């Protein structure tokens, strides 16, 4: 089976712009979670989608949003980018069983200038 | 909210020495998972512990889940250069999302 794929892999934006990141889960997986990884804060949970519904949401401002499509692919959007949004954004998929492990994609490295 | 603390933040060892990282949760966990992230890579699942007092081994790696299900440890025997990376624990309580510790970055000096 192909692994989790994320596009784009690298992105440079300027403050105030918006960005959309994409994640394709492992075939058959219905749950997609998004994380922000920074050197200082580690891995922080953004949100989780299961069958097109947001199942959990982390403690991030409303500028961060996401959605999931019927084929389980997911996108996350960050509007009005700030310098502090520079990070590695990781997507992880699982079958949907809450106790299951997560399979991470390679991430999208976002740099905000 | 639920917090997961992990120590130490960094560990430098000579190849062949042992290594241990510790994970402590502010609340009782349903399960705990361990992940490894190589430099420049993404987290890769290592193991999940579910039962109180559970001990699991993977070759030179030994994972323990505390009796109270609030702490866990990962011990590596006789480290090798291939063990380099950051080790994360992640705990879950009920149906809440996984909460990750900040990780322990392991450096192995050959």
PDB file of C-alpha atoms in Angstrom:
ATOM      1  CA  UNK A   1       0.000   0.000   0.000  1.00  0.00           C
ATOM      2  CA  UNK A   2       1.185   3.502  -0.727  1.00  0.00           C
ATOM      3  CA  UNK A   3       1.878   5.630   2.319  1.00  0.00           C
ATOM      4  CA  UNK A   4       0.445   8.974   3.313  1.00  0.00           C
ATOM      5  CA  UNK A   5       1.269  11.670   0.794  1.00  0.00           C
ATOM      6  CA  UNK A   6       1.338  15.407   1.380  1.00  0.00           C
ATOM      7  CA  UNK A   7       1.613  18.235  -1.098  1.00  0.00           C
ATOM      8  CA  UNK A   8       3.376  20.498  -1.460  1.00  0.00           C
ATOM      9  CA  UNK A   9       6.485  19.414   0.425  1.00  0.00           C
ATOM     10  CA  UNK A  10       7.888  22.922   0.770  1.00  0.00           C
ATOM     11  CA  UNK A  11       6.243  26.294   0.668  1.00  0.00           C
ATOM     12  CA  UNK A  12       7.339  29.884   1.146  1.00  0.00           C
ATOM     13  CA  UNK A  13       4.715  32.529   1.812  1.00  0.00           C
ATOM     14  CA  UNK A  14       4.648  36.081   3.111  1.00  0.00           C
ATOM     15  CA  UNK A  15       2.737  37.444   6.063  1.00  0.00           C
ATOM     16  CA  UNK A  16      -0.925  38.017   5.386  1.00  0.00           C
ATOM     17  CA  UNK A  17      -1.189  35.422   2.640  1.00  0.00           C
ATOM     18  CA  UNK A  18      -3.183  32.245   2.914  1.00  0.00           C
ATOM     19  CA  UNK A  19      -2.105  28.675   2.225  1.00  0.00           C
ATOM     20  CA  UNK A  20      -3.774  25.345   1.519  1.00  0.00           C
ATOM     21  CA  UNK A  21      -2.047  22.050   2.266  1.00  0.00           C
ATOM     22  CA  UNK A  22      -3.202  18.681   1.005  1.00  0.00           C
ATOM     23  CA  UNK A  23      -3.043  15.183   2.449  1.00  0.00           C
ATOM     24  CA  UNK A  24      -3.942  11.844   0.874  1.00  0.00           C
ATOM     25  CA  UNK A  25      -4.292   9.064   3.462  1.00  0.00           C
ATOM     26  CA  UNK A  26      -3.428   5.411   3.091  1.00  0.00           C
ATOM     27  CA  UNK A  27      -6.030   3.622   1.002  1.00  0.00           C
ATOM     28  CA  UNK A  28      -8.856   2.434   3.229  1.00  0.00           C
ATOM     29  CA  UNK A  29      -8.075   4.850   6.060  1.00  0.00           C
ATOM     30  CA  UNK A  30     -10.977   7.097   6.967  1.00  0.00           C
ATOM     31  CA  UNK A  31      -9.388   9.293   9.624  1.00  0.00           C
ATOM     32  CA  UNK A  32      -6.961  12.126   8.991  1.00  0.00           C
ATOM     33  CA  UNK A  33      -5.298  14.193  11.703  1.00  0.00           C
ATOM     34  CA  UNK A  34      -3.178  17.297  11.294  1.00  0.00           C
ATOM     35  CA  UNK A  35      -0.296  18.387  13.504  1.00  0.00           C
ATOM     36  CA  UNK A  36       1.967  21.397  13.643  1.00  0.00           C
ATOM     37  CA  UNK A  37       5.573  20.661  14.560  1.00  0.00           C
ATOM     38  CA  UNK A  38       7.947  23.390  15.704  1.00  0.00           C
ATOM     39  CA  UNK A  39      11.275  23.090  17.536  1.00  0.00           C
ATOM     40  CA  UNK A  40       9.953  24.829  20.613  1.00  0.00           C
ATOM     41  CA  UNK A  41       6.480  23.318  20.930  1.00  0.00           C
ATOM     42  CA  UNK A  42       6.913  19.834  19.529  1.00  0.00           C
ATOM     43  CA  UNK A  43       3.943  18.151  17.884  1.00  0.00           C
ATOM     44  CA  UNK A  44       0.706  20.013  18.467  1.00  0.00           C
ATOM     45  CA  UNK A  45      -2.655  18.648  17.423  1.00  0.00           C
ATOM     46  CA  UNK A  46      -4.657  20.807  15.008  1.00  0.00           C
ATOM     47  CA  UNK A  47      -7.731  18.757  14.109  1.00  0.00           C
ATOM     48  CA  UNK A  48      -8.990  15.313  13.183  1.00  0.00           C
ATOM     49  CA  UNK A  49     -11.459  14.390  10.480  1.00  0.00           C
ATOM     50  CA  UNK A  50     -13.359  11.150  10.141  1.00  0.00           C
ATOM     51  CA  UNK A  51     -15.796  10.462   7.318  1.00  0.00           C
ATOM     52  CA  UNK A  52     -15.854  14.146   6.316  1.00  0.00           C
ATOM     53  CA  UNK A  53     -16.704  15.306   9.855  1.00  0.00           C
ATOM     54  CA  UNK A  54     -14.399  17.122  12.231  1.00  0.00           C
ATOM     55  CA  UNK A  55     -14.125  14.810  15.201  1.00  0.00           C
ATOM     56  CA  UNK A  56     -11.662  16.758  17.349  1.00  0.00           C
ATOM     57  CA  UNK A  57     -10.087  20.184  17.310  1.00  0.00           C
ATOM     58  CA  UNK A  58      -6.947  21.455  18.970  1.00  0.00           C
ATOM     59  CA  UNK A  59      -6.301  24.796  20.568  1.00  0.00           C
ATOM     60  CA  UNK A  60      -5.485  26.859  17.475  1.00  0.00           C
ATOM     61  CA  UNK A  61      -7.033  30.125  16.279  1.00  0.00           C
ATOM     62  CA  UNK A  62      -9.819  30.181  13.724  1.00  0.00           C
ATOM     63  CA  UNK A  63      -7.307  31.073  10.997  1.00  0.00           C
ATOM     64  CA  UNK A  64      -6.588  27.356  10.892  1.00  0.00           C
ATOM     65  CA  UNK A  65      -9.300  25.312   9.231  1.00  0.00           C
ATOM     66  CA  UNK A  66      -9.627  22.022   7.475  1.00  0.00           C
ATOM     67  CA  UNK A  67     -11.943  19.726   5.628  1.00  0.00           C
ATOM     68  CA  UNK A  68     -12.161  16.175   4.422  1.00  0.00           C
ATOM     69  CA  UNK A  69     -13.568  14.935   1.157  1.00  0.00           C
ATOM     70  CA  UNK A  70     -15.605  11.828   0.418  1.00  0.00           C
ATOM     71  CA  UNK A  71     -12.472   9.997  -0.746  1.00  0.00           C
ATOM     72  CA  UNK A  72     -10.887  10.728   2.679  1.00  0.00           C
ATOM     73  CA  UNK A  73      -8.388  13.201   1.243  1.00  0.00           C
ATOM     74  CA  UNK A  74      -8.012  16.199   3.481  1.00  0.00           C
ATOM     75  CA  UNK A  75      -6.954  19.799   3.164  1.00  0.00           C
ATOM     76  CA  UNK A  76      -6.004  22.341   5.765  1.00  0.00           C
ATOM     77  CA  UNK A  77      -6.036  26.062   5.237  1.00  0.00           C
ATOM     78  CA  UNK A  78      -4.260  28.811   7.109  1.00  0.00           C
ATOM     79  CA  UNK A  79      -5.437  32.333   6.418  1.00  0.00           C
ATOM     80  CA  UNK A  80      -3.695  35.605   7.203  1.00  0.00           C
ATOM     81  CA  UNK A  81      -0.342  33.938   7.760  1.00  0.00           C
ATOM     82  CA  UNK A  82       1.885  35.075  10.612  1.00  0.00           C
ATOM     83  CA  UNK A  83       5.624  34.559  11.064  1.00  0.00           C
ATOM     84  CA  UNK A  84       4.886  32.142  13.892  1.00  0.00           C
ATOM     85  CA  UNK A  85       3.036  29.831  11.515  1.00  0.00           C
ATOM     86  CA  UNK A  86       6.369  28.709  10.076  1.00  0.00           C
ATOM     87  CA  UNK A  87       6.495  25.016  10.888  1.00  0.00           C
ATOM     88  CA  UNK A  88       6.365  21.483   9.606  1.00  0.00           C
ATOM     89  CA  UNK A  89       2.733  20.490   9.081  1.00  0.00           C
ATOM     90  CA  UNK A  90       2.213  16.769   9.416  1.00  0.00           C
ATOM     91  CA  UNK A  91      -0.770  14.761   8.361  1.00  0.00           C
ATOM     92  CA  UNK A  92      -1.460  11.330   9.842  1.00  0.00           C
ATOM     93  CA  UNK A  93      -3.991   8.746   8.794  1.00  0.00           C
ATOM     94  CA  UNK A  94      -5.585   5.814  10.548  1.00  0.00           C
ATOM     95  CA  UNK A  95      -8.507   3.490   9.961  1.00  0.00           C
ATOM     96  CA  UNK A  96     -10.686   5.513  12.299  1.00  0.00           C
ATOM     97  CA  UNK A  97     -10.501   3.340  15.397  1.00  0.00           C
ATOM     98  CA  UNK A  98      -9.573   5.890  18.037  1.00  0.00           C
ATOM     99  CA  UNK A  99      -7.156   3.527  19.726  1.00  0.00           C
ATOM    100  CA  UNK A 100      -5.205   2.798  16.601  1.00  0.00           C
ATOM    101  CA  UNK A 101      -1.799   3.994  15.578  1.00  0.00           C
ATOM    102  CA  UNK A 102      -1.247   6.888  13.253  1.00  0.00           C
ATOM    103  CA  UNK A 103       0.738   6.768  10.038  1.00  0.00           C
ATOM    104  CA  UNK A 104       2.426  10.050   9.295  1.00  0.00           C
ATOM    105  CA  UNK A 105       3.127  11.617   5.945  1.00  0.00           C
ATOM    106  CA  UNK A 106       6.421  13.355   5.110  1.00  0.00           C
ATOM    107  CA  UNK A 107       4.995  16.760   6.006  1.00  0.00           C
ATOM    108  CA  UNK A 108       4.819  20.164   4.384  1.00  0.00           C
ATOM    109  CA  UNK A 109       7.483  22.595   5.524  1.00  0.00           C
ATOM    110  CA  UNK A 110       6.014  26.099   5.524  1.00  0.00           C
ATOM    111  CA  UNK A 111       8.170  29.183   5.816  1.00  0.00           C
ATOM    112  CA  UNK A 112       6.443  32.511   6.365  1.00  0.00           C
ATOM    113  CA  UNK A 113       8.535  35.599   5.595  1.00  0.00           C
TER     114      UNK A 113
ATOM    115  CA  UNK B   1      -6.045  19.931  29.716  1.00  0.00           C
ATOM    116  CA  UNK B   2      -4.110  16.739  29.463  1.00  0.00           C
ATOM    117  CA  UNK B   3      -0.335  17.183  29.426  1.00  0.00           C
ATOM    118  CA  UNK B   4       2.430  14.747  28.601  1.00  0.00           C
ATOM    119  CA  UNK B   5       5.901  15.568  29.849  1.00  0.00           C
ATOM    120  CA  UNK B   6       8.966  13.851  28.506  1.00  0.00           C
ATOM    121  CA  UNK B   7      12.518  13.852  29.852  1.00  0.00           C
ATOM    122  CA  UNK B   8      15.285  14.330  29.112  1.00  0.00           C
ATOM    123  CA  UNK B   9      14.989  16.781  26.237  1.00  0.00           C
ATOM    124  CA  UNK B  10      18.377  15.764  24.854  1.00  0.00           C
ATOM    125  CA  UNK B  11      20.672  12.804  25.444  1.00  0.00           C
ATOM    126  CA  UNK B  12      24.149  12.242  24.061  1.00  0.00           C
ATOM    127  CA  UNK B  13      25.599   8.767  24.470  1.00  0.00           C
ATOM    128  CA  UNK B  14      28.612   6.847  23.292  1.00  0.00           C
ATOM    129  CA  UNK B  15      27.790   3.998  20.966  1.00  0.00           C
ATOM    130  CA  UNK B  16      27.225   0.907  23.075  1.00  0.00           C
ATOM    131  CA  UNK B  17      25.840   2.779  26.080  1.00  0.00           C
ATOM    132  CA  UNK B  18      22.260   2.401  27.202  1.00  0.00           C
ATOM    133  CA  UNK B  19      19.583   5.098  26.846  1.00  0.00           C
ATOM    134  CA  UNK B  20      16.291   5.734  28.613  1.00  0.00           C
ATOM    135  CA  UNK B  21      13.574   8.323  28.042  1.00  0.00           C
ATOM    136  CA  UNK B  22      10.701   8.889  30.433  1.00  0.00           C
ATOM    137  CA  UNK B  23       7.159  10.031  29.821  1.00  0.00           C
ATOM    138  CA  UNK B  24       4.709  11.312  32.442  1.00  0.00           C
ATOM    139  CA  UNK B  25       1.065  12.223  31.993  1.00  0.00           C
ATOM    140  CA  UNK B  26      -0.999  14.537  34.158  1.00  0.00           C
ATOM    141  CA  UNK B  27      -3.951  12.158  33.796  1.00  0.00           C
ATOM    142  CA  UNK B  28      -4.530   8.422  33.569  1.00  0.00           C
ATOM    143  CA  UNK B  29      -4.179   7.211  30.004  1.00  0.00           C
ATOM    144  CA  UNK B  30      -6.106   4.672  27.954  1.00  0.00           C
ATOM    145  CA  UNK B  31      -2.981   3.819  26.062  1.00  0.00           C
ATOM    146  CA  UNK B  32       0.426   5.202  25.223  1.00  0.00           C
ATOM    147  CA  UNK B  33       2.251   5.078  21.929  1.00  0.00           C
ATOM    148  CA  UNK B  34       5.884   5.632  21.061  1.00  0.00           C
ATOM    149  CA  UNK B  35       7.178   7.116  17.819  1.00  0.00           C
ATOM    150  CA  UNK B  36      10.633   7.705  16.382  1.00  0.00           C
ATOM    151  CA  UNK B  37      11.503  10.577  14.094  1.00  0.00           C
ATOM    152  CA  UNK B  38      14.818  10.477  12.269  1.00  0.00           C
ATOM    153  CA  UNK B  39      16.485  13.811  11.448  1.00  0.00           C
ATOM    154  CA  UNK B  40      14.656  15.332   8.493  1.00  0.00           C
ATOM    155  CA  UNK B  41      11.989  12.635   8.619  1.00  0.00           C
ATOM    156  CA  UNK B  42       8.524  12.152   9.997  1.00  0.00           C
ATOM    157  CA  UNK B  43       7.344  10.285  13.101  1.00  0.00           C
ATOM    158  CA  UNK B  44       7.165   6.520  12.665  1.00  0.00           C
ATOM    159  CA  UNK B  45       5.121   4.356  14.996  1.00  0.00           C
ATOM    160  CA  UNK B  46       7.102   2.008  17.231  1.00  0.00           C
ATOM    161  CA  UNK B  47       4.670   0.453  19.685  1.00  0.00           C
ATOM    162  CA  UNK B  48       1.471   0.848  21.686  1.00  0.00           C
ATOM    163  CA  UNK B  49       0.997  -0.106  25.335  1.00  0.00           C
ATOM    164  CA  UNK B  50      -2.469  -0.575  26.748  1.00  0.00           C
ATOM    165  CA  UNK B  51      -2.369  -2.574  29.959  1.00  0.00           C
ATOM    166  CA  UNK B  52      -1.255  -1.415  33.398  1.00  0.00           C
ATOM    167  CA  UNK B  53       2.314  -2.569  34.056  1.00  0.00           C
ATOM    168  CA  UNK B  54       2.753  -3.787  30.489  1.00  0.00           C
ATOM    169  CA  UNK B  55       6.270  -4.442  29.218  1.00  0.00           C
ATOM    170  CA  UNK B  56       7.059  -4.997  25.553  1.00  0.00           C
ATOM    171  CA  UNK B  57      10.359  -5.632  23.827  1.00  0.00           C
ATOM    172  CA  UNK B  58      11.528  -5.035  20.303  1.00  0.00           C
ATOM    173  CA  UNK B  59      15.079  -6.320  19.912  1.00  0.00           C
ATOM    174  CA  UNK B  60      17.166  -3.821  21.937  1.00  0.00           C
ATOM    175  CA  UNK B  61      14.171  -1.613  22.818  1.00  0.00           C
ATOM    176  CA  UNK B  62      12.125  -2.166  25.987  1.00  0.00           C
ATOM    177  CA  UNK B  63       8.900  -0.271  26.598  1.00  0.00           C
ATOM    178  CA  UNK B  64       7.086  -0.073  29.927  1.00  0.00           C
ATOM    179  CA  UNK B  65       3.694   1.295  30.945  1.00  0.00           C
ATOM    180  CA  UNK B  66       3.342   2.224  34.594  1.00  0.00           C
ATOM    181  CA  UNK B  67       0.983   0.525  37.007  1.00  0.00           C
ATOM    182  CA  UNK B  68      -1.087   3.686  37.339  1.00  0.00           C
ATOM    183  CA  UNK B  69      -1.114   4.155  33.538  1.00  0.00           C
ATOM    184  CA  UNK B  70       0.301   7.649  33.933  1.00  0.00           C
ATOM    185  CA  UNK B  71       3.919   7.060  33.017  1.00  0.00           C
ATOM    186  CA  UNK B  72       5.984   5.126  30.528  1.00  0.00           C
ATOM    187  CA  UNK B  73       9.582   4.581  29.567  1.00  0.00           C
ATOM    188  CA  UNK B  74      11.621   3.498  26.582  1.00  0.00           C
ATOM    189  CA  UNK B  75      14.986   1.875  27.202  1.00  0.00           C
ATOM    190  CA  UNK B  76      17.500   1.120  24.474  1.00  0.00           C
ATOM    191  CA  UNK B  77      20.281  -1.326  25.278  1.00  0.00           C
ATOM    192  CA  UNK B  78      23.690  -0.887  23.657  1.00  0.00           C
ATOM    193  CA  UNK B  79      22.818   2.035  21.399  1.00  0.00           C
ATOM    194  CA  UNK B  80      23.887   2.076  17.776  1.00  0.00           C
ATOM    195  CA  UNK B  81      24.259   4.975  15.362  1.00  0.00           C
ATOM    196  CA  UNK B  82      21.032   3.843  13.706  1.00  0.00           C
ATOM    197  CA  UNK B  83      19.189   4.730  16.927  1.00  0.00           C
ATOM    198  CA  UNK B  84      19.783   8.453  16.344  1.00  0.00           C
ATOM    199  CA  UNK B  85      16.585  10.488  16.246  1.00  0.00           C
ATOM    200  CA  UNK B  86      13.872  11.965  18.406  1.00  0.00           C
ATOM    201  CA  UNK B  87      11.674   9.619  20.411  1.00  0.00           C
ATOM    202  CA  UNK B  88       8.152  10.773  21.199  1.00  0.00           C
ATOM    203  CA  UNK B  89       5.598   9.329  23.542  1.00  0.00           C
ATOM    204  CA  UNK B  90       1.941  10.071  22.879  1.00  0.00           C
ATOM    205  CA  UNK B  91      -0.879   9.396  25.277  1.00  0.00           C
ATOM    206  CA  UNK B  92      -4.570   9.130  24.757  1.00  0.00           C
ATOM    207  CA  UNK B  93      -7.385   9.349  27.311  1.00  0.00           C
ATOM    208  CA  UNK B  94     -10.660   7.893  26.119  1.00  0.00           C
ATOM    209  CA  UNK B  95     -11.688   9.346  22.785  1.00  0.00           C
ATOM    210  CA  UNK B  96      -9.593  12.487  23.075  1.00  0.00           C
ATOM    211  CA  UNK B  97      -6.818  13.116  20.536  1.00  0.00           C
ATOM    212  CA  UNK B  98      -3.315  11.828  21.066  1.00  0.00           C
ATOM    213  CA  UNK B  99      -1.199  14.232  23.104  1.00  0.00           C
ATOM    214  CA  UNK B 100       2.470  14.116  22.264  1.00  0.00           C
ATOM    215  CA  UNK B 101       5.379  14.751  24.577  1.00  0.00           C
ATOM    216  CA  UNK B 102       8.024  17.142  23.269  1.00  0.00           C
ATOM    217  CA  UNK B 103      10.375  14.273  22.602  1.00  0.00           C
ATOM    218  CA  UNK B 104      13.870  13.226  23.564  1.00  0.00           C
ATOM    219  CA  UNK B 105      16.543  13.825  20.952  1.00  0.00           C
ATOM    220  CA  UNK B 106      19.130  11.062  21.027  1.00  0.00           C
ATOM    221  CA  UNK B 107      22.626  11.540  19.636  1.00  0.00           C
ATOM    222  CA  UNK B 108      24.971   8.576  19.425  1.00  0.00           C
ATOM    223  CA  UNK B 109      28.697   9.195  19.194  1.00  0.00           C
ATOM    224  CA  UNK B 110      30.555   6.457  17.356  1.00  0.00           C
TER     225      UNK B 110
END
